[in-house]
XYZ file of C-alpha atoms in Angstrom:
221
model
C -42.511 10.035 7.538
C -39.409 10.626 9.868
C -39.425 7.346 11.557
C -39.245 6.171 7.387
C -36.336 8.267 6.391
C -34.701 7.018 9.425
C -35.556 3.470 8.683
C -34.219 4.154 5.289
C -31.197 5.510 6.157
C -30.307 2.714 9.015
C -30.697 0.048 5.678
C -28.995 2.288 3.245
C -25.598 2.684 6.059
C -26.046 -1.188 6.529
C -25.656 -2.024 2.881
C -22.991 0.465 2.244
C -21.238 -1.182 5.732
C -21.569 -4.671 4.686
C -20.865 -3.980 0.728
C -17.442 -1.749 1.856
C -16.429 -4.397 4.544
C -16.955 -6.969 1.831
C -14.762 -5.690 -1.185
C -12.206 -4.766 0.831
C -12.060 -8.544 2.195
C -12.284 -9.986 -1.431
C -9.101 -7.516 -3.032
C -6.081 -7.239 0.091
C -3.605 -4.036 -0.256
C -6.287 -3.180 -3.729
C -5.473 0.294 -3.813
C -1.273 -1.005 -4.407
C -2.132 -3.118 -7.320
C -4.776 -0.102 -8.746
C -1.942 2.360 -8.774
C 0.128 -0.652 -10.477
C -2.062 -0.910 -13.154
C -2.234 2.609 -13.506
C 1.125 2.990 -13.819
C 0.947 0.386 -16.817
C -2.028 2.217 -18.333
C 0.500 4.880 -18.185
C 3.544 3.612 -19.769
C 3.317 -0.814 -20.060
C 7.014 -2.143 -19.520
C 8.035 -4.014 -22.595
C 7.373 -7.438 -22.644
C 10.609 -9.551 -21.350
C 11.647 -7.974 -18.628
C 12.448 -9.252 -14.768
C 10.156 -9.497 -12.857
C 10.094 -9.121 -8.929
C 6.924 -10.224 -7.234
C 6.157 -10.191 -3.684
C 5.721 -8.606 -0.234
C 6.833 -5.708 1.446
C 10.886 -7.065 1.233
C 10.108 -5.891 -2.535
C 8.201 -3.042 -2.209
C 10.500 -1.484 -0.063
C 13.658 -2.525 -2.002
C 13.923 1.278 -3.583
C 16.834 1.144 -5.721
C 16.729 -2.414 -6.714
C 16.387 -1.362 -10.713
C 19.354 0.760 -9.967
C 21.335 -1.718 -8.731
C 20.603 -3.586 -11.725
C 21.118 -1.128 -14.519
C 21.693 -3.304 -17.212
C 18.399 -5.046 -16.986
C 14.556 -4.329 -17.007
C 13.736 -4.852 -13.604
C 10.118 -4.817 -13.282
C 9.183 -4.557 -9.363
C 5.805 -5.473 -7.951
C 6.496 -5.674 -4.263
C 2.331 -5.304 -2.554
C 2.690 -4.160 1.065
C 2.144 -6.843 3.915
C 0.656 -9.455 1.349
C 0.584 -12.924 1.609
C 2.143 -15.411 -0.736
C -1.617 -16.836 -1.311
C -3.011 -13.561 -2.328
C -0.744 -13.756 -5.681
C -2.380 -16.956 -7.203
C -5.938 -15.769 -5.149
C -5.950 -11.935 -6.400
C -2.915 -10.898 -8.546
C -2.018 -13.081 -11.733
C -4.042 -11.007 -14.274
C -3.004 -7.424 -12.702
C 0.688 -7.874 -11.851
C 2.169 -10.980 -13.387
C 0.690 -12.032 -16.571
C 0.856 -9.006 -18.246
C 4.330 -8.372 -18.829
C 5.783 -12.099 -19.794
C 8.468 -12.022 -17.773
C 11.918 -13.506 -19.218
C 12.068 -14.368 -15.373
C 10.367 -14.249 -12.297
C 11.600 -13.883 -8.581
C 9.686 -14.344 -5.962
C 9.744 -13.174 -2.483
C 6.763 -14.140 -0.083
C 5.472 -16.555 2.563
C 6.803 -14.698 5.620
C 3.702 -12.840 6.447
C 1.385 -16.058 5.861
C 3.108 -17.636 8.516
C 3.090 -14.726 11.076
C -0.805 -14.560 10.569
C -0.732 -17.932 11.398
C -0.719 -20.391 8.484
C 1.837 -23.693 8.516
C 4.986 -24.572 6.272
C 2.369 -26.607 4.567
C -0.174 -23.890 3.853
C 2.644 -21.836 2.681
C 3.870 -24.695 0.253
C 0.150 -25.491 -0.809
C -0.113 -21.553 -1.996
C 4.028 -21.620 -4.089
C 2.454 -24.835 -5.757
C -0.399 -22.691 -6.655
C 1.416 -20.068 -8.141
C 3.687 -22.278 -9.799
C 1.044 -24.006 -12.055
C -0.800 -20.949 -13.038
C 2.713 -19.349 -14.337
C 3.409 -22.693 -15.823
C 0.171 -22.640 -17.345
C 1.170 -19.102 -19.532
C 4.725 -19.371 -19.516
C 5.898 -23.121 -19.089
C 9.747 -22.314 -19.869
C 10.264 -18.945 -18.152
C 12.601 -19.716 -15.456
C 11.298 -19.051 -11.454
C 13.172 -18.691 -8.501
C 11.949 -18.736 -5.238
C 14.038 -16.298 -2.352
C 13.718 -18.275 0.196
C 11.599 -16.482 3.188
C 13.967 -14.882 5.733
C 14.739 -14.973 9.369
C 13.663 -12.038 11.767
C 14.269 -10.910 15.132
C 11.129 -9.593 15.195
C 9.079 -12.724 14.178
C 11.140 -15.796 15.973
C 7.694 -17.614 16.591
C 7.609 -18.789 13.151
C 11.083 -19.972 12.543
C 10.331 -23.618 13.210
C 7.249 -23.166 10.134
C 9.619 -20.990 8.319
C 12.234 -23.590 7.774
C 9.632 -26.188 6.699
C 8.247 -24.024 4.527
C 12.330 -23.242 3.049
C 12.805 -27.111 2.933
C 9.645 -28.302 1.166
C 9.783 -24.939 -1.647
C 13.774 -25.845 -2.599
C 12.364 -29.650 -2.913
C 10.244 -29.060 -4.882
C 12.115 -26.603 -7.069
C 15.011 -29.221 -7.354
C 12.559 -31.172 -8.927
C 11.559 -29.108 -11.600
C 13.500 -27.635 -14.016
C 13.988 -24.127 -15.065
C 13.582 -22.999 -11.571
C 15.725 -22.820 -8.293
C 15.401 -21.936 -4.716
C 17.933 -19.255 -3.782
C 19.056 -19.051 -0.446
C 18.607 -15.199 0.716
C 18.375 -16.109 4.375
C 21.366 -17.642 5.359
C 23.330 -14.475 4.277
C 21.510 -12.435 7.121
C 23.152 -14.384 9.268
C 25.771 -13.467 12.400
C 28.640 -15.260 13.751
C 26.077 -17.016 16.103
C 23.818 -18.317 13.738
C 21.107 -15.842 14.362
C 19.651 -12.801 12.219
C 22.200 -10.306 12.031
C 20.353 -6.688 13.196
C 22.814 -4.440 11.956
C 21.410 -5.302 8.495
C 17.875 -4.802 8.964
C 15.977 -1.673 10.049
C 14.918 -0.528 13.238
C 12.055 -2.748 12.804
C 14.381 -5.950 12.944
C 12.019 -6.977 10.145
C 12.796 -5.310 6.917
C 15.674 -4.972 5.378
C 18.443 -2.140 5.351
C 20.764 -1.355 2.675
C 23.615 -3.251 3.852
C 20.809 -6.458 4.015
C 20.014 -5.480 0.975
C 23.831 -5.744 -0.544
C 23.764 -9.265 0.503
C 21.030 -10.114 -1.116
C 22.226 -8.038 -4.285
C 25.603 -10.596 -4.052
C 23.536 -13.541 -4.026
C 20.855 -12.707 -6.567
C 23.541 -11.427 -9.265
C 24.405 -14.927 -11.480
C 20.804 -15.378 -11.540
C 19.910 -12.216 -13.268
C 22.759 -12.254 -15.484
């Protein structure tokens, strides 16, 4: 009867294991876009607003609705996410919902420091861009383009592919533009300035963050 219960309990940890190990695989940063939807559940931003989707370079952009008071800034920054997890994981929690007047988007940067190409990148923006097109074909989308770091100078060869082939394609299209949010961050040499990113030298300061409020302004009024 022991050697049973034990034999029961090794298959009952396995399943639990394997079923854990697999959810979490199947829903990154989950427990962000629960507590997003629970906020909704809570009080649902009226329909219209801004919205802000992205990675951590939104999430951790705290006063951004206060530097915006005049408009409904609706932030949805997910942790380290990828720009493939929004058309994989995200459309129906954090983008659909609230039919944007317009969307900005900030991502790509942490696909290609877990290794994907300017191509992979681009593949996953085209993805997203047809499934918002597919629910809201005129609401305009603009694309920050993914920034330079000190702390990530592997990927800046894949990072400005990935720049050039998003603002190509946005040209393209209309009701949509590639912003240039990078370029701003830049010293006298040429290279990321540190003084306006945190100790990190991958996320942004305040003062980064002022630059980025300068260039983001006409296209939120």
């Amino acid at each position: 009867m022991k050697k049973i219960t034990i034999i029961w309990s090794f298959f009952f940890i396995a399943f639990i294991t394997t079923t854990y190990a697999q959810h979490k695989e199947a829903y990154p940063f989950e427990n962000e876009i629960i507590a997003f939807k629970k906020a909704d559940s809570l009080k649902m931003p009226a329909k219209g607003g801004i919205l802000f989707i992205g990675s951590s370079s939104i999430r951790l952009w705290g006063d951004l609705e206060q530097r915006f008071p005049d408009k409904q800034i609706i932030k949805r920054g997910v942790g380290g996410c990828e720009l493939a997890h929004f058309p994989a994981y995200y459309m129906d929690a954090i983008v659909y919902p609230y039919e944007a007047s317009k969307i900005f988007i900030y991502a790509g940067e942490n696909d290609i420091n877990n290794g994907k190409s300017a191509n992979q990148v681009f593949a996953s923006f085209k993805q997203l861009w047809r499934l918002i097109r597919a629910k809201q074909p005129e609401t305009p989308i603009y694309f920050l383009s993914i920034k330079f770091s000190n702390s990530r100078t592997k990927g800046f060869d894949e990072v400005r592919k990935a720049n050039v082939k998003i603002r190509k394609f946005l040209k393209r299209n209309k009701n949509a533009a590639y912003i240039d949010v990078a370029s701003p961050l830049f010293g006298t040499d040429g290279k990321p300035d540190d003084t306006l990113f945190k100790n990190d030298r991958l996320h942004l300061n305040t003062q980064g963050y002022d630059r980025w409020q300068t260039v983001l302004q006409p296209y939120i009024n």
